[in-house]
């Protein structure tokens, strides 16, 4: 969804460098694939789409990229790990629809109305605890159109 621009890769390289990790060609390819995806991808989907990234390397790379907060692991309704670009890198705030039958996870755009209501509710709920809210994550769980 995001631009596959230099800025994205520069920032990814910086975040890895902060952990003394290199932005290898495999890691760059994984970031490129995720930046073009319209939903969180499983490791197998990433490997199938990527240009010659072995599964073993993809596992290790995704762990490092997640540690560096370049990518984020998305919780689904099954044990399959799915990954997407960190929101502050993709610039695409969104929520997820999760099918409890087939496990599919789909991105949905956040509506301005919902975002405003959530910001107000979050502020009110967190204020008493002295908690500062930076972001929220919303997953809607149900049945996708293929499964109904
Ligand atoms: Zn489904
Ligand atoms: Zn939102």
mmCIF file of N, CA and C and ligand atoms in Angstrom:
data_model
loop_
_atom_site.group_PDB
_atom_site.id
_atom_site.type_symbol
_atom_site.label_atom_id
_atom_site.label_comp_id
_atom_site.label_asym_id
_atom_site.label_seq_id
_atom_site.Cartn_x
_atom_site.Cartn_y
_atom_site.Cartn_z
ATOM 1 N N UNK A 1 0.819 -1.193 0.000
ATOM 2 C CA UNK A 1 0.000 0.000 0.000
ATOM 3 C C UNK A 1 0.866 1.262 0.000
ATOM 4 N N UNK A 2 1.991 1.189 0.668
ATOM 5 C CA UNK A 2 2.827 2.389 0.773
ATOM 6 C C UNK A 2 3.686 2.546 -0.476
ATOM 7 N N UNK A 3 4.280 3.688 -0.624
ATOM 8 C CA UNK A 3 5.228 3.932 -1.695
ATOM 9 C C UNK A 3 6.454 3.064 -1.462
ATOM 10 N N UNK A 4 6.958 2.499 -2.527
ATOM 11 C CA UNK A 4 8.186 1.733 -2.419
ATOM 12 C C UNK A 4 9.349 2.699 -2.651
ATOM 13 N N UNK A 5 9.415 3.728 -1.822
ATOM 14 C CA UNK A 5 10.375 4.798 -2.070
ATOM 15 C C UNK A 5 11.672 4.605 -1.316
ATOM 16 N N UNK A 6 12.634 5.442 -1.626
ATOM 17 C CA UNK A 6 13.920 5.397 -0.944
ATOM 18 C C UNK A 6 13.768 5.714 0.536
ATOM 19 N N UNK A 7 12.843 6.621 0.847
ATOM 20 C CA UNK A 7 12.660 7.048 2.227
ATOM 21 C C UNK A 7 12.331 5.844 3.113
ATOM 22 N N UNK A 8 11.465 4.972 2.612
ATOM 23 C CA UNK A 8 11.089 3.764 3.349
ATOM 24 C C UNK A 8 12.323 2.909 3.633
ATOM 25 N N UNK A 9 13.120 2.685 2.586
ATOM 26 C CA UNK A 9 14.290 1.820 2.763
ATOM 27 C C UNK A 9 15.371 2.494 3.616
ATOM 28 N N UNK A 10 15.503 3.809 3.479
ATOM 29 C CA UNK A 10 16.466 4.532 4.322
ATOM 30 C C UNK A 10 16.096 4.391 5.797
ATOM 31 N N UNK A 11 14.821 4.563 6.074
ATOM 32 C CA UNK A 11 14.360 4.489 7.459
ATOM 33 C C UNK A 11 14.508 3.064 7.996
ATOM 34 N N UNK A 12 14.194 2.078 7.164
ATOM 35 C CA UNK A 12 14.359 0.679 7.578
ATOM 36 C C UNK A 12 15.829 0.406 7.916
ATOM 37 N N UNK A 13 16.726 0.898 7.075
ATOM 38 C CA UNK A 13 18.164 0.696 7.301
ATOM 39 C C UNK A 13 18.599 1.348 8.613
ATOM 40 N N UNK A 14 18.069 2.542 8.896
ATOM 41 C CA UNK A 14 18.406 3.242 10.132
ATOM 42 C C UNK A 14 17.956 2.462 11.357
ATOM 43 N N UNK A 15 16.732 1.941 11.287
ATOM 44 C CA UNK A 15 16.195 1.209 12.439
ATOM 45 C C UNK A 15 16.984 -0.070 12.691
ATOM 46 N N UNK A 16 17.426 -0.723 11.612
ATOM 47 C CA UNK A 16 18.242 -1.920 11.787
ATOM 48 C C UNK A 16 19.615 -1.550 12.334
ATOM 49 N N UNK A 17 20.179 -0.464 11.820
ATOM 50 C CA UNK A 17 21.506 -0.032 12.263
ATOM 51 C C UNK A 17 21.509 0.255 13.760
ATOM 52 N N UNK A 18 20.381 0.758 14.269
ATOM 53 C CA UNK A 18 20.279 1.052 15.701
ATOM 54 C C UNK A 18 20.425 -0.223 16.530
ATOM 55 N N UNK A 19 20.164 -1.374 15.909
ATOM 56 C CA UNK A 19 20.324 -2.663 16.596
ATOM 57 C C UNK A 19 21.571 -3.399 16.098
ATOM 58 N N UNK A 20 22.461 -2.665 15.447
ATOM 59 C CA UNK A 20 23.667 -3.269 14.868
ATOM 60 C C UNK A 20 23.348 -4.368 13.868
ATOM 61 N N UNK A 21 22.257 -4.173 13.142
ATOM 62 C CA UNK A 21 21.876 -5.152 12.124
ATOM 63 C C UNK A 21 22.008 -4.514 10.744
ATOM 64 N N UNK A 22 22.389 -5.318 9.766
ATOM 65 C CA UNK A 22 22.535 -4.796 8.405
ATOM 66 C C UNK A 22 21.232 -4.949 7.618
ATOM 67 N N UNK A 23 21.023 -4.003 6.698
ATOM 68 C CA UNK A 23 19.855 -4.067 5.817
ATOM 69 C C UNK A 23 20.263 -4.885 4.592
ATOM 70 N N UNK A 24 20.240 -6.205 4.761
ATOM 71 C CA UNK A 24 20.688 -7.112 3.698
ATOM 72 C C UNK A 24 19.706 -7.093 2.534
ATOM 73 N N UNK A 25 20.123 -7.653 1.413
ATOM 74 C CA UNK A 25 19.255 -7.646 0.223
ATOM 75 C C UNK A 25 17.978 -8.447 0.493
ATOM 76 N N UNK A 26 18.074 -9.535 1.284
ATOM 77 C CA UNK A 26 16.864 -10.294 1.622
ATOM 78 C C UNK A 26 15.897 -9.464 2.460
ATOM 79 N N UNK A 27 16.433 -8.738 3.412
ATOM 80 C CA UNK A 27 15.578 -7.915 4.275
ATOM 81 C C UNK A 27 14.922 -6.812 3.454
ATOM 82 N N UNK A 28 15.689 -6.224 2.557
ATOM 83 C CA UNK A 28 15.170 -5.171 1.696
ATOM 84 C C UNK A 28 14.037 -5.715 0.800
ATOM 85 N N UNK A 29 14.247 -6.931 0.307
ATOM 86 C CA UNK A 29 13.235 -7.539 -0.566
ATOM 87 C C UNK A 29 11.952 -7.821 0.222
ATOM 88 N N UNK A 30 12.091 -8.267 1.458
ATOM 89 C CA UNK A 30 10.909 -8.518 2.294
ATOM 90 C C UNK A 30 10.153 -7.210 2.543
ATOM 91 N N UNK A 31 10.878 -6.144 2.836
ATOM 92 C CA UNK A 31 10.235 -4.840 3.058
ATOM 93 C C UNK A 31 9.533 -4.373 1.778
ATOM 94 N N UNK A 32 10.177 -4.603 0.642
ATOM 95 C CA UNK A 32 9.571 -4.214 -0.636
ATOM 96 C C UNK A 32 8.246 -4.969 -0.855
ATOM 97 N N UNK A 33 8.271 -6.284 -0.610
ATOM 98 C CA UNK A 33 7.061 -7.096 -0.794
ATOM 99 C C UNK A 33 5.949 -6.604 0.147
ATOM 100 N N UNK A 34 6.302 -6.371 1.411
ATOM 101 C CA UNK A 34 5.278 -5.941 2.374
ATOM 102 C C UNK A 34 4.741 -4.543 2.035
ATOM 103 N N UNK A 35 5.589 -3.698 1.465
ATOM 104 C CA UNK A 35 5.141 -2.341 1.155
ATOM 105 C C UNK A 35 4.120 -2.351 0.025
ATOM 106 N N UNK A 36 4.097 -3.426 -0.760
ATOM 107 C CA UNK A 36 3.147 -3.504 -1.881
ATOM 108 C C UNK A 36 1.915 -4.343 -1.559
ATOM 109 N N UNK A 37 1.939 -5.003 -0.413
ATOM 110 C CA UNK A 37 0.828 -5.888 -0.065
ATOM 111 C C UNK A 37 -0.361 -5.075 0.429
ATOM 112 N N UNK A 38 -1.536 -5.577 0.207
ATOM 113 C CA UNK A 38 -2.734 -4.871 0.651
ATOM 114 C C UNK A 38 -3.359 -5.518 1.875
ATOM 115 N N UNK A 39 -2.625 -6.459 2.458
ATOM 116 C CA UNK A 39 -3.057 -7.109 3.699
ATOM 117 C C UNK A 39 -1.821 -7.737 4.327
ATOM 118 N N UNK A 40 -1.917 -8.110 5.600
ATOM 119 C CA UNK A 40 -0.776 -8.783 6.222
ATOM 120 C C UNK A 40 -0.490 -10.109 5.520
ATOM 121 N N UNK A 41 0.778 -10.441 5.338
ATOM 122 C CA UNK A 41 1.162 -11.652 4.623
ATOM 123 C C UNK A 41 1.809 -12.668 5.553
ATOM 124 N N UNK A 42 1.544 -13.956 5.271
ATOM 125 C CA UNK A 42 2.221 -15.026 6.005
ATOM 126 C C UNK A 42 3.643 -15.163 5.457
ATOM 127 N N UNK A 43 4.476 -15.888 6.178
ATOM 128 C CA UNK A 43 5.855 -16.082 5.702
ATOM 129 C C UNK A 43 5.855 -16.771 4.338
ATOM 130 N N UNK A 44 4.980 -17.770 4.167
ATOM 131 C CA UNK A 44 4.926 -18.462 2.879
ATOM 132 C C UNK A 44 4.518 -17.521 1.755
ATOM 133 N N UNK A 45 3.571 -16.633 2.036
ATOM 134 C CA UNK A 45 3.158 -15.676 1.005
ATOM 135 C C UNK A 45 4.296 -14.714 0.668
ATOM 136 N N UNK A 46 5.028 -14.314 1.685
ATOM 137 C CA UNK A 46 6.160 -13.403 1.441
ATOM 138 C C UNK A 46 7.203 -14.096 0.573
ATOM 139 N N UNK A 47 7.533 -15.345 0.935
ATOM 140 C CA UNK A 47 8.558 -16.087 0.194
ATOM 141 C C UNK A 47 8.110 -16.344 -1.250
ATOM 142 N N UNK A 48 6.807 -16.633 -1.431
ATOM 143 C CA UNK A 48 6.292 -16.881 -2.783
ATOM 144 C C UNK A 48 6.375 -15.636 -3.655
ATOM 145 N N UNK A 49 6.167 -14.467 -3.049
ATOM 146 C CA UNK A 49 6.148 -13.217 -3.811
ATOM 147 C C UNK A 49 7.551 -12.654 -3.999
ATOM 148 N N UNK A 50 8.403 -12.898 -3.008
ATOM 149 C CA UNK A 50 9.727 -12.280 -3.018
ATOM 150 C C UNK A 50 10.623 -12.906 -4.074
ATOM 151 N N UNK A 51 11.614 -12.144 -4.452
ATOM 152 C CA UNK A 51 12.589 -12.592 -5.422
ATOM 153 C C UNK A 51 13.679 -13.358 -4.682
ATOM 154 N N UNK A 52 13.635 -14.681 -4.765
ATOM 155 C CA UNK A 52 14.648 -15.587 -4.198
ATOM 156 C C UNK A 52 15.078 -15.278 -2.763
ATOM 157 N N UNK A 53 14.097 -15.295 -1.860
ATOM 158 C CA UNK A 53 14.408 -15.245 -0.433
ATOM 159 C C UNK A 53 14.066 -16.615 0.146
ATOM 160 N N UNK A 54 15.068 -17.391 0.623
ATOM 161 C CA UNK A 54 14.789 -18.722 1.175
ATOM 162 C C UNK A 54 13.967 -18.628 2.458
ATOM 163 N N UNK A 55 13.128 -19.652 2.710
ATOM 164 C CA UNK A 55 12.247 -19.629 3.882
ATOM 165 C C UNK A 55 13.044 -19.450 5.166
ATOM 166 N N UNK A 56 14.171 -20.176 5.277
ATOM 167 C CA UNK A 56 14.964 -20.108 6.511
ATOM 168 C C UNK A 56 15.431 -18.679 6.765
ATOM 169 N N UNK A 57 15.862 -18.003 5.720
ATOM 170 C CA UNK A 57 16.321 -16.625 5.853
ATOM 171 C C UNK A 57 15.157 -15.688 6.152
ATOM 172 N N UNK A 58 13.988 -15.982 5.573
ATOM 173 C CA UNK A 58 12.815 -15.129 5.794
ATOM 174 C C UNK A 58 12.415 -15.140 7.270
ATOM 175 N N UNK A 59 12.476 -16.304 7.900
ATOM 176 C CA UNK A 59 12.136 -16.396 9.332
ATOM 177 C C UNK A 59 13.028 -15.485 10.156
ATOM 178 N N UNK A 60 14.333 -15.637 9.952
ATOM 179 C CA UNK A 60 15.314 -14.867 10.715
ATOM 180 C C UNK A 60 15.165 -13.364 10.406
ATOM 181 N N UNK A 61 15.008 -13.048 9.135
ATOM 182 C CA UNK A 61 14.892 -11.642 8.729
ATOM 183 C C UNK A 61 13.660 -10.986 9.335
ATOM 184 N N UNK A 62 12.543 -11.710 9.330
ATOM 185 C CA UNK A 62 11.310 -11.130 9.875
ATOM 186 C C UNK A 62 11.427 -10.907 11.378
ATOM 187 N N UNK A 63 12.120 -11.825 12.063
ATOM 188 C CA UNK A 63 12.334 -11.638 13.498
ATOM 189 C C UNK A 63 13.133 -10.369 13.756
ATOM 190 N N UNK A 64 14.203 -10.189 12.990
ATOM 191 C CA UNK A 64 15.051 -9.004 13.158
ATOM 192 C C UNK A 64 14.288 -7.732 12.761
ATOM 193 N N UNK A 65 13.564 -7.801 11.652
ATOM 194 C CA UNK A 65 12.801 -6.620 11.197
ATOM 195 C C UNK A 65 11.721 -6.240 12.208
ATOM 196 N N UNK A 66 11.144 -7.246 12.874
ATOM 197 C CA UNK A 66 10.129 -6.953 13.886
ATOM 198 C C UNK A 66 10.774 -6.343 15.128
ATOM 199 N N UNK A 67 11.944 -6.865 15.504
ATOM 200 C CA UNK A 67 12.677 -6.293 16.642
ATOM 201 C C UNK A 67 13.027 -4.834 16.398
ATOM 202 N N UNK A 68 13.361 -4.526 15.150
ATOM 203 C CA UNK A 68 13.754 -3.158 14.790
ATOM 204 C C UNK A 68 12.527 -2.279 14.532
ATOM 205 N N UNK A 69 11.351 -2.852 14.668
ATOM 206 C CA UNK A 69 10.080 -2.160 14.433
ATOM 207 C C UNK A 69 9.957 -1.599 13.019
ATOM 208 N N UNK A 70 10.495 -2.375 12.086
ATOM 209 C CA UNK A 70 10.280 -2.067 10.679
ATOM 210 C C UNK A 70 8.995 -2.763 10.236
ATOM 211 N N UNK A 71 8.795 -3.977 10.718
ATOM 212 C CA UNK A 71 7.553 -4.700 10.450
ATOM 213 C C UNK A 71 6.875 -5.035 11.773
ATOM 214 N N UNK A 72 5.625 -5.392 11.657
ATOM 215 C CA UNK A 72 4.851 -5.725 12.838
ATOM 216 C C UNK A 72 4.180 -7.069 12.603
ATOM 217 N N UNK A 73 4.193 -7.919 13.612
ATOM 218 C CA UNK A 73 3.493 -9.188 13.520
ATOM 219 C C UNK A 73 2.027 -8.932 13.851
ATOM 220 N N UNK A 74 1.154 -9.419 13.010
ATOM 221 C CA UNK A 74 -0.276 -9.192 13.185
ATOM 222 C C UNK A 74 -0.908 -10.455 13.747
ATOM 223 N N UNK A 75 -1.623 -10.310 14.839
ATOM 224 C CA UNK A 75 -2.291 -11.456 15.441
ATOM 225 C C UNK A 75 -3.541 -11.794 14.638
ATOM 226 N N UNK A 76 -3.685 -13.031 14.257
ATOM 227 C CA UNK A 76 -4.886 -13.469 13.548
ATOM 228 C C UNK A 76 -5.725 -14.327 14.461
ATOM 229 N N UNK A 77 -6.496 -15.204 13.865
ATOM 230 C CA UNK A 77 -7.348 -16.070 14.662
ATOM 231 C C UNK A 77 -6.792 -17.489 14.687
ATOM 232 N N UNK A 78 -5.602 -17.644 14.112
ATOM 233 C CA UNK A 78 -4.963 -18.962 14.082
ATOM 234 C C UNK A 78 -3.501 -18.784 14.497
ATOM 235 N N UNK A 79 -2.719 -19.835 14.394
ATOM 236 C CA UNK A 79 -1.325 -19.761 14.838
ATOM 237 C C UNK A 79 -0.379 -19.240 13.759
ATOM 238 N N UNK A 80 -0.916 -18.968 12.579
ATOM 239 C CA UNK A 80 -0.074 -18.498 11.483
ATOM 240 C C UNK A 80 0.345 -17.055 11.707
ATOM 241 N N UNK A 81 1.646 -16.810 11.701
ATOM 242 C CA UNK A 81 2.126 -15.440 11.838
ATOM 243 C C UNK A 81 1.927 -14.670 10.544
ATOM 244 N N UNK A 82 1.458 -13.452 10.673
ATOM 245 C CA UNK A 82 1.312 -12.584 9.498
ATOM 246 C C UNK A 82 2.032 -11.281 9.785
ATOM 247 N N UNK A 83 2.571 -10.683 8.729
ATOM 248 C CA UNK A 83 3.392 -9.493 8.916
ATOM 249 C C UNK A 83 2.948 -8.358 8.013
ATOM 250 N N UNK A 84 3.117 -7.145 8.526
ATOM 251 C CA UNK A 84 2.875 -5.951 7.718
ATOM 252 C C UNK A 84 3.936 -4.915 8.095
ATOM 253 N N UNK A 85 4.057 -3.887 7.265
ATOM 254 C CA UNK A 85 4.972 -2.800 7.597
ATOM 255 C C UNK A 85 4.465 -2.080 8.828
ATOM 256 N N UNK A 86 5.371 -1.578 9.650
ATOM 257 C CA UNK A 86 4.972 -0.747 10.784
ATOM 258 C C UNK A 86 4.172 0.445 10.259
ATOM 259 N N UNK A 87 3.134 0.810 10.993
ATOM 260 C CA UNK A 87 2.248 1.879 10.503
ATOM 261 C C UNK A 87 2.967 3.204 10.317
ATOM 262 N N UNK A 88 3.938 3.491 11.185
ATOM 263 C CA UNK A 88 4.623 4.779 11.027
ATOM 264 C C UNK A 88 5.540 4.781 9.808
ATOM 265 N N UNK A 89 5.813 3.601 9.244
ATOM 266 C CA UNK A 89 6.571 3.547 7.995
ATOM 267 C C UNK A 89 5.645 3.564 6.785
ATOM 268 N N UNK A 90 4.543 2.829 6.885
ATOM 269 C CA UNK A 90 3.621 2.764 5.742
ATOM 270 C C UNK A 90 2.794 4.041 5.648
ATOM 271 N N UNK A 91 2.604 4.700 6.793
ATOM 272 C CA UNK A 91 1.790 5.917 6.790
ATOM 273 C C UNK A 91 0.318 5.621 6.550
ATOM 274 N N UNK A 92 -0.060 4.341 6.662
ATOM 275 C CA UNK A 92 -1.436 3.949 6.367
ATOM 276 C C UNK A 92 -2.081 3.377 7.625
ATOM 277 N N UNK A 93 -2.650 4.254 8.439
ATOM 278 C CA UNK A 93 -3.356 3.744 9.603
ATOM 279 C C UNK A 93 -4.582 2.956 9.134
ATOM 280 N N UNK A 94 -4.752 1.778 9.689
ATOM 281 C CA UNK A 94 -5.868 0.930 9.243
ATOM 282 C C UNK A 94 -6.203 -0.066 10.340
ATOM 283 N N UNK A 95 -7.291 -0.766 10.156
ATOM 284 C CA UNK A 95 -7.694 -1.823 11.077
ATOM 285 C C UNK A 95 -7.751 -3.135 10.309
ATOM 286 N N UNK A 96 -8.096 -4.210 11.001
ATOM 287 C CA UNK A 96 -8.121 -5.512 10.335
ATOM 288 C C UNK A 96 -9.473 -6.207 10.483
ATOM 289 N N UNK A 97 -9.846 -6.913 9.436
ATOM 290 C CA UNK A 97 -10.978 -7.843 9.498
ATOM 291 C C UNK A 97 -10.377 -9.245 9.537
ATOM 292 N N UNK A 98 -10.743 -10.017 10.553
ATOM 293 C CA UNK A 98 -10.193 -11.360 10.710
ATOM 294 C C UNK A 98 -11.307 -12.382 10.587
ATOM 295 N N UNK A 99 -11.167 -13.321 9.652
ATOM 296 C CA UNK A 99 -12.188 -14.360 9.508
ATOM 297 C C UNK A 99 -11.870 -15.504 10.472
ATOM 298 N N UNK A 100 -12.828 -15.811 11.345
ATOM 299 C CA UNK A 100 -12.585 -16.860 12.340
ATOM 300 C C UNK A 100 -12.724 -18.243 11.727
ATOM 301 N N UNK A 101 -13.224 -18.314 10.487
ATOM 302 C CA UNK A 101 -13.359 -19.614 9.839
ATOM 303 C C UNK A 101 -12.121 -19.983 9.023
ATOM 304 N N UNK A 102 -11.718 -19.129 8.090
ATOM 305 C CA UNK A 102 -10.581 -19.470 7.230
ATOM 306 C C UNK A 102 -9.294 -18.775 7.644
ATOM 307 N N UNK A 103 -9.381 -17.828 8.566
ATOM 308 C CA UNK A 103 -8.168 -17.207 9.081
ATOM 309 C C UNK A 103 -7.677 -15.997 8.291
ATOM 310 N N UNK A 104 -8.334 -15.707 7.179
ATOM 311 C CA UNK A 104 -7.925 -14.558 6.360
ATOM 312 C C UNK A 104 -7.908 -13.270 7.178
ATOM 313 N N UNK A 105 -6.889 -12.468 6.967
ATOM 314 C CA UNK A 105 -6.810 -11.151 7.599
ATOM 315 C C UNK A 105 -6.748 -10.100 6.496
ATOM 316 N N UNK A 106 -7.663 -9.138 6.557
ATOM 317 C CA UNK A 106 -7.752 -8.114 5.516
ATOM 318 C C UNK A 106 -7.638 -6.739 6.156
ATOM 319 N N UNK A 107 -6.965 -5.819 5.466
ATOM 320 C CA UNK A 107 -6.883 -4.424 5.940
ATOM 321 C C UNK A 107 -8.182 -3.693 5.618
ATOM 322 N N UNK A 108 -8.638 -2.855 6.540
ATOM 323 C CA UNK A 108 -9.703 -1.910 6.196
ATOM 324 C C UNK A 108 -9.263 -0.513 6.612
ATOM 325 N N UNK A 109 -9.639 0.448 5.786
ATOM 326 C CA UNK A 109 -9.279 1.832 6.073
ATOM 327 C C UNK A 109 -10.006 2.289 7.331
ATOM 328 N N UNK A 110 -9.363 3.168 8.087
ATOM 329 C CA UNK A 110 -9.980 3.732 9.290
ATOM 330 C C UNK A 110 -10.816 4.943 8.880
ATOM 331 N N UNK A 111 -12.068 4.968 9.270
ATOM 332 C CA UNK A 111 -12.905 6.109 8.906
ATOM 333 C C UNK A 111 -12.642 7.258 9.862
ATOM 334 N N UNK A 112 -12.648 8.505 9.348
ATOM 335 C CA UNK A 112 -12.389 9.670 10.205
ATOM 336 C C UNK A 112 -13.349 9.724 11.391
ATOM 337 N N UNK A 113 -14.602 9.339 11.155
ATOM 338 C CA UNK A 113 -15.580 9.397 12.238
ATOM 339 C C UNK A 113 -15.212 8.430 13.357
ATOM 340 N N UNK A 114 -14.869 7.209 12.981
ATOM 341 C CA UNK A 114 -14.467 6.214 13.985
ATOM 342 C C UNK A 114 -13.197 6.660 14.703
ATOM 343 N N UNK A 115 -12.247 7.205 13.957
ATOM 344 C CA UNK A 115 -10.988 7.643 14.571
ATOM 345 C C UNK A 115 -11.219 8.729 15.618
ATOM 346 N N UNK A 116 -12.113 9.678 15.295
ATOM 347 C CA UNK A 116 -12.409 10.756 16.250
ATOM 348 C C UNK A 116 -13.050 10.197 17.509
ATOM 349 N N UNK A 117 -14.039 9.328 17.317
ATOM 350 C CA UNK A 117 -14.742 8.744 18.461
ATOM 351 C C UNK A 117 -13.775 7.937 19.330
ATOM 352 N N UNK A 118 -12.882 7.198 18.671
ATOM 353 C CA UNK A 118 -11.907 6.384 19.409
ATOM 354 C C UNK A 118 -10.938 7.244 20.194
ATOM 355 N N UNK A 119 -10.491 8.340 19.574
ATOM 356 C CA UNK A 119 -9.529 9.218 20.249
ATOM 357 C C UNK A 119 -10.150 9.786 21.519
ATOM 358 N N UNK A 120 -11.422 10.209 21.425
ATOM 359 C CA UNK A 120 -12.108 10.747 22.604
ATOM 360 C C UNK A 120 -12.253 9.676 23.682
ATOM 361 N N UNK A 121 -12.710 8.503 23.277
ATOM 362 C CA UNK A 121 -12.939 7.423 24.231
ATOM 363 C C UNK A 121 -11.632 6.989 24.886
ATOM 364 N N UNK A 122 -10.559 6.913 24.082
ATOM 365 C CA UNK A 122 -9.270 6.482 24.604
ATOM 366 C C UNK A 122 -8.744 7.495 25.619
ATOM 367 N N UNK A 123 -8.905 8.779 25.295
ATOM 368 C CA UNK A 123 -8.419 9.823 26.194
ATOM 369 C C UNK A 123 -9.126 9.717 27.541
ATOM 370 N N UNK A 124 -10.444 9.588 27.470
ATOM 371 C CA UNK A 124 -11.228 9.512 28.702
ATOM 372 C C UNK A 124 -10.841 8.282 29.524
ATOM 373 N N UNK A 125 -10.688 7.153 28.864
ATOM 374 C CA UNK A 125 -10.399 5.908 29.576
ATOM 375 C C UNK A 125 -8.999 5.920 30.174
ATOM 376 N N UNK A 126 -8.040 6.511 29.470
ATOM 377 C CA UNK A 126 -6.649 6.444 29.906
ATOM 378 C C UNK A 126 -6.294 7.527 30.912
ATOM 379 N N UNK A 127 -7.048 8.630 30.872
ATOM 380 C CA UNK A 127 -6.717 9.801 31.681
ATOM 381 C C UNK A 127 -6.589 9.462 33.161
ATOM 382 N N UNK A 128 -7.577 8.758 33.683
ATOM 383 C CA UNK A 128 -7.586 8.445 35.110
ATOM 384 C C UNK A 128 -6.377 7.636 35.528
ATOM 385 N N UNK A 129 -5.888 6.796 34.611
ATOM 386 C CA UNK A 129 -4.743 5.955 34.935
ATOM 387 C C UNK A 129 -3.427 6.687 34.705
ATOM 388 N N UNK A 130 -3.503 7.923 34.238
ATOM 389 C CA UNK A 130 -2.286 8.662 33.932
ATOM 390 C C UNK A 130 -1.547 8.055 32.763
ATOM 391 N N UNK A 131 -2.312 7.439 31.900
ATOM 392 C CA UNK A 131 -1.725 6.732 30.760
ATOM 393 C C UNK A 131 -1.818 7.594 29.511
ATOM 394 N N UNK A 132 -0.721 7.607 28.759
ATOM 395 C CA UNK A 132 -0.666 8.406 27.535
ATOM 396 C C UNK A 132 -0.852 7.480 26.334
ATOM 397 N N UNK A 133 -1.909 7.680 25.574
ATOM 398 C CA UNK A 133 -2.202 6.804 24.432
ATOM 399 C C UNK A 133 -1.460 7.292 23.193
ATOM 400 N N UNK A 134 -0.722 6.394 22.527
ATOM 401 C CA UNK A 134 -0.003 6.747 21.297
ATOM 402 C C UNK A 134 -0.641 6.163 20.053
ATOM 403 N N UNK A 135 -1.289 5.043 20.207
ATOM 404 C CA UNK A 135 -1.902 4.414 19.035
ATOM 405 C C UNK A 135 -2.950 3.425 19.515
ATOM 406 N N UNK A 136 -3.713 2.897 18.589
ATOM 407 C CA UNK A 136 -4.653 1.844 18.941
ATOM 408 C C UNK A 136 -4.642 0.797 17.836
ATOM 409 N N UNK A 137 -5.111 -0.386 18.176
ATOM 410 C CA UNK A 137 -5.197 -1.474 17.203
ATOM 411 C C UNK A 137 -6.581 -2.074 17.316
ATOM 412 N N UNK A 138 -7.260 -2.154 16.211
ATOM 413 C CA UNK A 138 -8.600 -2.717 16.255
ATOM 414 C C UNK A 138 -8.731 -3.841 15.238
ATOM 415 N N UNK A 139 -9.117 -5.009 15.713
ATOM 416 C CA UNK A 139 -9.381 -6.142 14.847
ATOM 417 C C UNK A 139 -10.861 -6.497 14.965
ATOM 418 N N UNK A 140 -11.535 -6.598 13.846
ATOM 419 C CA UNK A 140 -12.924 -7.042 13.852
ATOM 420 C C UNK A 140 -12.925 -8.511 13.444
ATOM 421 N N UNK A 141 -13.454 -9.367 14.311
ATOM 422 C CA UNK A 141 -13.431 -10.811 14.063
ATOM 423 C C UNK A 141 -14.816 -11.276 13.653
ATOM 424 N N UNK A 142 -14.889 -12.083 12.599
ATOM 425 C CA UNK A 142 -16.185 -12.588 12.137
ATOM 426 C C UNK A 142 -16.004 -13.555 10.991
ATOM 427 N N UNK A 143 -16.884 -13.463 9.986
ATOM 428 C CA UNK A 143 -16.775 -14.354 8.833
ATOM 429 C C UNK A 143 -16.633 -13.558 7.548
ATOM 430 N N UNK A 144 -15.666 -13.943 6.733
ATOM 431 C CA UNK A 144 -15.454 -13.239 5.467
ATOM 432 C C UNK A 144 -16.546 -13.638 4.469
ATOM 433 N N UNK A 145 -16.607 -12.919 3.346
ATOM 434 C CA UNK A 145 -17.681 -13.164 2.373
ATOM 435 C C UNK A 145 -17.578 -14.568 1.763
ATOM 436 N N UNK A 146 -16.378 -15.138 1.718
ATOM 437 C CA UNK A 146 -16.238 -16.496 1.186
ATOM 438 C C UNK A 146 -16.801 -17.540 2.142
ATOM 439 N N UNK A 147 -16.817 -17.214 3.408
ATOM 440 C CA UNK A 147 -17.180 -18.209 4.427
ATOM 441 C C UNK A 147 -18.621 -18.079 4.903
ATOM 442 N N UNK A 148 -19.283 -17.007 4.569
ATOM 443 C CA UNK A 148 -20.680 -16.889 5.024
ATOM 444 C C UNK A 148 -21.610 -17.668 4.118
HETATM 445 ZN ZN1 LIG B 1 -13.098 -16.749 5.684
HETATM 446 ZN ZN1 LIG B 2 -7.858 3.553 13.985
#
